[in-house]
Each structure stands twice: as structure tokens, then as C-alpha cells.
Coordinates of C-alpha atoms in Angstrom, one line a residue:
M160 CA 100.1 105.5 98.5
L161 CA 102.6 107.6 100.3
P162 CA 105.8 109.3 99.0
N163 CA 109.2 108.7 100.4
L164 CA 110.3 112.1 101.5
V165 CA 113.5 110.7 103.2
K166 CA 114.7 109.7 99.7
S167 CA 113.2 112.8 98.1
W168 CA 115.3 115.1 100.3
E169 CA 118.5 113.3 99.7
T170 CA 118.0 113.2 95.9
C171 CA 116.9 116.8 95.7
H172 CA 119.8 118.0 97.8
A173 CA 122.5 115.9 96.0
G174 CA 121.1 116.5 92.5
L175 CA 120.6 120.2 92.7
S176 CA 124.0 120.6 94.4
A177 CA 125.6 118.8 91.4
A178 CA 123.5 120.9 88.9
R179 CA 124.7 124.1 90.7
K180 CA 128.3 122.9 90.6
M181 CA 128.1 122.2 86.8
G182 CA 126.3 125.5 86.0
V183 CA 123.0 124.0 85.0
Q184 CA 120.5 126.9 84.8
E185 CA 117.2 125.1 84.3
V186 CA 115.8 122.1 86.2
F187 CA 112.4 120.6 86.8
T188 CA 110.9 117.9 89.0
C189 CA 107.7 115.8 88.7
A190 CA 105.7 113.2 90.6
W191 CA 104.9 109.8 89.0
K192 CA 101.6 108.0 89.5
D193 CA 102.7 104.5 88.7
N194 CA 100.8 101.3 88.9
G195 CA 97.3 102.5 89.4
G196 CA 98.1 106.0 90.8
E197 CA 97.3 105.0 94.4
A198 CA 98.5 108.2 96.0
P199 CA 96.4 111.3 96.4
P200 CA 98.1 114.8 96.3
G201 CA 99.3 115.8 99.7
A202 CA 102.7 115.0 101.3
D203 CA 104.3 115.1 97.9
L204 CA 103.8 118.9 97.9
L205 CA 106.4 119.0 100.7
G206 CA 108.7 117.2 98.3
F207 CA 108.2 119.9 95.7
A208 CA 108.9 122.5 98.5
M209 CA 112.2 120.6 99.2
F210 CA 113.1 120.8 95.6
A211 CA 112.3 124.5 95.4
E212 CA 114.2 125.4 98.5
N213 CA 117.3 123.5 97.3
C214 CA 117.2 125.5 94.1
W215 CA 117.6 128.8 96.0
D216 CA 119.6 127.8 99.1
K217 CA 122.7 125.7 98.8
D218 CA 122.8 125.4 102.6
C219 CA 119.1 124.3 102.9
E220 CA 118.5 122.1 105.9
N221 CA 115.8 119.5 106.2
D222 CA 114.0 120.7 109.3
A223 CA 110.9 122.4 110.5
E224 CA 112.6 125.8 110.9
H225 CA 113.6 125.9 107.3
F226 CA 110.2 124.8 106.2
R227 CA 108.3 127.0 108.6
N228 CA 106.0 128.1 105.7
A229 CA 105.1 124.5 104.9
R230 CA 101.5 124.9 106.1
V231 CA 101.0 127.8 103.6
L232 CA 102.5 125.8 100.8
T233 CA 101.0 122.3 101.5
G234 CA 98.1 122.7 103.9
A235 CA 100.0 120.8 106.7
D236 CA 102.9 121.5 109.0
Y237 CA 106.3 120.2 108.0
E238 CA 106.4 117.6 110.9
A239 CA 103.0 116.1 109.9
F240 CA 103.8 115.6 106.2
Y241 CA 107.3 114.5 106.8
E242 CA 105.8 111.8 109.1
V243 CA 103.6 110.7 106.2
G244 CA 106.6 110.6 103.9
S245 CA 108.6 108.5 106.4
V246 CA 106.3 105.5 106.6
D247 CA 108.7 103.4 104.5
E248 CA 111.6 104.4 106.7
L249 CA 111.1 101.3 108.9
L250 CA 114.8 101.0 109.8
D251 CA 117.3 103.9 110.0
G252 CA 118.8 104.6 106.6
L253 CA 116.5 102.1 104.8
S254 CA 115.3 104.6 102.3
L255 CA 118.8 105.3 101.1
Q256 CA 119.7 101.7 100.3
G257 CA 119.9 101.2 96.5
L258 CA 119.0 103.4 93.6
E259 CA 115.2 102.9 94.2
P260 CA 114.1 103.1 97.8
P261 CA 112.5 100.0 99.4
N262 CA 108.7 100.4 99.4
P263 CA 107.5 97.9 102.0
Q264 CA 104.1 99.7 102.4
K265 CA 103.2 98.5 98.9
Y266 CA 104.1 94.8 99.1
F267 CA 103.2 94.3 102.8
L268 CA 99.7 95.6 101.9
W269 CA 99.0 93.7 98.7
Q270 CA 100.8 90.5 99.3
D271 CA 98.8 87.3 99.7
I272 CA 98.4 86.0 103.2
L273 CA 98.6 82.3 102.3
L274 CA 101.4 82.5 99.7
G275 CA 103.6 84.7 101.9
Q276 CA 105.8 86.0 99.1
Y277 CA 107.3 88.7 101.3
D278 CA 107.1 86.9 104.6
R279 CA 110.8 86.5 104.9
E280 CA 111.2 90.3 104.5
S281 CA 108.5 91.0 107.1
S282 CA 110.2 88.7 109.6
M283 CA 113.4 90.8 109.6
A284 CA 112.3 93.0 112.5
D285 CA 109.3 93.8 114.7
F286 CA 107.6 95.8 112.0
A287 CA 104.2 95.5 113.6
S288 CA 105.3 97.5 116.5
I289 CA 107.0 100.1 114.2
Y290 CA 103.8 100.5 112.2
A291 CA 101.8 100.9 115.4
E292 CA 104.2 103.7 116.6
K293 CA 103.9 105.4 113.2
A294 CA 100.1 105.1 113.3
E295 CA 100.0 106.7 116.8
R296 CA 102.1 109.6 115.7
L297 CA 100.0 110.2 112.6
E298 CA 96.8 110.0 114.7
A299 CA 98.2 112.5 117.2
F300 CA 98.8 115.0 114.3
L301 CA 95.2 114.4 113.1
R302 CA 93.8 115.3 116.5
T303 CA 95.0 118.8 115.9
S304 CA 93.0 121.3 113.8
R305 CA 96.0 122.9 112.0
Y306 CA 95.4 121.3 108.6
E307 CA 93.6 122.3 105.5
P308 CA 90.8 119.8 104.5
D309 CA 92.8 118.6 101.4
A310 CA 95.9 117.9 103.5
R311 CA 93.9 115.8 106.0
Y312 CA 93.2 113.2 103.4
H313 CA 96.9 112.2 103.1
L314 CA 97.3 112.1 106.9
M315 CA 94.2 110.0 107.3
L316 CA 95.3 107.6 104.5
A317 CA 98.7 107.2 106.1
A318 CA 97.3 106.5 109.5
K319 CA 94.8 103.9 108.3
L320 CA 97.4 102.3 106.2
C321 CA 99.8 101.9 109.2
R322 CA 96.9 100.5 111.2
V323 CA 96.3 97.8 108.5
L324 CA 100.0 97.0 108.3
E325 CA 100.3 96.8 112.1
R326 CA 98.1 93.7 111.8
K327 CA 98.9 92.4 108.4
V328 CA 102.7 92.8 108.1
D329 CA 103.5 89.7 110.2
I330 CA 100.2 87.7 110.0
G331 CA 101.6 85.4 107.4
V332 CA 104.7 84.8 109.5
R333 CA 102.5 84.0 112.6
L334 CA 100.3 81.8 110.5
K335 CA 103.1 79.7 109.0
R336 CA 104.8 79.3 112.4
A337 CA 101.5 78.2 114.1
Y338 CA 100.8 75.8 111.2
D339 CA 104.2 74.2 111.4
D340 CA 104.0 73.9 115.2
G341 CA 100.5 72.5 115.1
D342 CA 99.3 75.3 117.3
T343 CA 95.6 75.2 116.7
D344 CA 94.8 77.8 119.3
T345 CA 96.9 80.4 117.5
L346 CA 95.5 79.3 114.1
R347 CA 92.0 79.8 115.4
A348 CA 92.9 83.2 116.7
I349 CA 94.4 84.2 113.4
Q350 CA 91.2 83.0 111.6
E351 CA 89.2 85.3 113.9
E352 CA 91.6 88.2 113.2
L353 CA 91.2 87.7 109.4
E354 CA 87.4 87.9 109.7
G355 CA 87.4 90.6 112.4
E356 CA 90.1 93.1 113.2
L357 CA 92.1 93.0 110.1
Y358 CA 89.0 93.0 107.9
D359 CA 87.6 96.0 109.7
R360 CA 90.9 97.9 109.5
L361 CA 91.2 97.2 105.8
T362 CA 87.6 98.4 105.3
A363 CA 88.5 101.7 107.1
L364 CA 91.5 102.2 104.8
Y365 CA 89.5 101.4 101.7
T366 CA 86.8 103.9 102.7
V367 CA 89.2 106.7 103.3
H368 CA 91.1 105.9 100.1
R369 CA 87.9 105.9 98.0
E370 CA 86.7 109.1 99.5
A371 CA 90.1 110.8 98.9
W372 CA 90.2 109.6 95.3
H373 CA 86.8 111.0 94.4
H374 CA 87.6 114.2 96.2
F375 CA 90.6 114.9 94.1
F376 CA 90.2 113.0 90.8
K377 CA 87.7 112.0 88.2
P378 CA 86.2 108.5 88.9
F379 CA 88.1 106.9 86.0
G380 CA 90.9 104.9 87.4
W381 CA 89.3 104.0 90.8
E382 CA 88.2 100.7 89.2
V383 CA 91.9 99.7 89.4
A384 CA 91.9 100.3 93.1
D385 CA 88.6 98.5 93.5
I386 CA 90.0 95.4 91.8
K387 CA 93.1 95.5 94.1
Y388 CA 91.0 95.9 97.3
G389 CA 88.4 93.5 96.1
G390 CA 91.1 90.8 95.6
L391 CA 92.5 91.5 99.1
F392 CA 89.1 91.3 100.7
A393 CA 88.3 88.0 98.9
R394 CA 91.6 86.5 99.8
L395 CA 91.1 87.4 103.5
R396 CA 87.8 85.5 103.3
T397 CA 89.3 82.5 101.5
S398 CA 92.2 82.3 103.9
A399 CA 89.8 82.3 106.9
L400 CA 87.6 79.7 105.2
R401 CA 90.5 77.3 104.5
L402 CA 91.8 77.8 108.0
G403 CA 88.4 76.9 109.4
Q404 CA 88.2 73.8 107.1
Y405 CA 91.6 72.7 108.3
L406 CA 90.7 73.2 112.0
N407 CA 87.5 71.3 111.5
G408 CA 89.2 68.4 109.9
E409 CA 87.8 69.0 106.5
L410 CA 91.3 69.5 105.1
E411 CA 94.2 67.4 105.9
S412 CA 96.6 70.2 105.1
I413 CA 96.8 73.7 103.7
E414 CA 99.1 73.3 100.8
E415 CA 100.2 76.9 100.6
L416 CA 101.5 76.7 104.2
E417 CA 103.4 73.5 103.4
E418 CA 105.8 75.5 101.3
S419 CA 109.1 77.0 102.6
R420 CA 109.2 80.8 102.6
L421 CA 111.9 82.5 100.5
F422 CA 112.8 86.1 100.0
S423 CA 110.9 87.6 97.1
S424 CA 114.1 87.5 95.0
G425 CA 114.2 83.7 95.6
D426 CA 117.3 84.0 97.7
T427 CA 117.4 81.6 100.6
S428 CA 120.2 83.4 102.6
D429 CA 119.7 86.2 105.0
C430 CA 118.6 89.3 103.1
P431 CA 120.5 92.5 104.3
F432 CA 117.8 94.9 103.3
L433 CA 114.2 95.2 102.2
C434 CA 113.5 95.2 98.5
H435 CA 111.8 97.6 96.0
S436 CA 108.7 96.1 94.3
N437 CA 106.3 98.3 92.5
C438 CA 104.1 96.0 90.5
Y439 CA 100.8 94.9 92.1
V440 CA 100.4 91.9 89.8
N441 CA 103.8 90.5 90.9
I442 CA 103.2 91.3 94.5
S443 CA 99.7 89.8 94.8
T444 CA 100.4 86.5 93.1
T445 CA 103.1 84.2 91.8
S446 CA 100.7 83.1 89.1
L447 CA 99.7 84.9 85.9
L448 CA 97.0 87.6 86.3

């Protein structure tokens, strides 16, 4: 849903420096809308500005002073859209690890709560607090009136996404731990969270995302997002239901929570960095869809 402008800056700067050194006279850039085209236009416009500035200025710096005209070009100030484009920078330097930058916003959102396919990744750090801090900064930007209406959509989407991930990123980890420990009080609290706070935050994200889509695009294609969100809503309800059945003694166990958690690659050792995973089908289930 959000571009990675940390990676964009580095690739633009390095690539165009190499092109200049080799005497390349013509270059172009583009933005991909992979896997359902979840992202509306917005912060990626700052990425295009980065590309353009690096074309003309070999000493271009990635800072607000250099992009002081960002609001004219994109509808939002540099600081606001760079915050949007830094949501995946959960750890310093994370976006520059590997050829494709890690995209935890994608798999932490769409992964299944009971299956916990990315729970080992989400337990690497206190990502819930990091997402909360990012949401607060984005909300602070939104409280100003310095943005064009079109630009506000991407700021709102980023803020709502961070608020969802603040709750969801570690809920599977907390769920598995409480289940293994026989901590029924925590399990009951998580059940209430699934039916209450997390469900409400996801509804808020879905509402903003749907509004943004229909503002910028034709309706065709939103059915893909509806299918994704619909599956996530349904799995929240199913997870809460099965937790309730277990707590009421209707189920002797929750089979999904009996399984050990692996890294998404299947590796059982400590993973040194977060992965890149861009396919909703593979993120949402380990079965065929």
C-alpha cells in the first residue's frame, strides 16, 4: 500500500550516478502496481521527484531543503511523504538489505492469525511500539492543513495501516505464547481484541482504502481488495470463535496453535533480517487458494 522511499532514494542516486558516469543520455522510471495494485498515487510522487532531481544534480541530497518544492510537486511536504515512504523501515538500514527491500507492512497485514506464518519475523523486535510511533507521527502530519486533498489519502491510509499493525503485528505471537502457557486470561483478552479493537481498526483502514480507490481509479480491480479484506475479516471472526470454543471447553485444543512457528522460509535458526514477500496468496495461507 505504501512505497519504500528509503530504497527509492538509494537506487535512484546509485543508478543515475552510474548512468552519468557511463554517459547514458536517456533514462526513465516507473511505478509498479503488483498483486492487486493496493497503493493509491501519493507518496510515490516524491519518488519520481527524487529520480528527477538526481538526473540534474549529481550532488543531490535527500533532505527537506533540497525538496523544498515537494508540496508543489506532490501535494504534501517532503517530511510527510517521506514518513509515509518509511513505514517499512522498522529497523535502521532494513530497507537496504537485499536486492528487494523487505515489505513487512504487506505480510504482517495479510498473514493469518492462527497459522502465524510470519510470527517468527514479527517477534524479532517490539514492532508494535514502532508502528505506534509511526502512526503518531503520521497523525501529527494529518492534523495540519498543508496538504492537497489528493495527498491526504496516502497519509490517512498510512496512518490507519500503522494503527492496524500496532495491534496485529504481534497478536499471533501473544496468542501462541498464552496458549502454550495455558494463560486463559490472556486468551480471553485476545479474543475480545479480535472482536473489538483490532476489528474496528481494520474497518477504519478498509473504509479509507475503499474511499481512496474510488477517488482515484475506476471501480474495476477493487473486487480484489474486497476479497483480501473479506478474508481477513472472516478469519478474525473464525479465530475469535475457535478461541471461545476452546475457553468454554468445546474444543480440547486449537490445532493451529499446537504447531511450532518457523520463519516463512522454513528456516528454524535465528533470521538476521526480515524477508520480502509480495504475493497475497502465499502470505494469507499455506494451502492452495
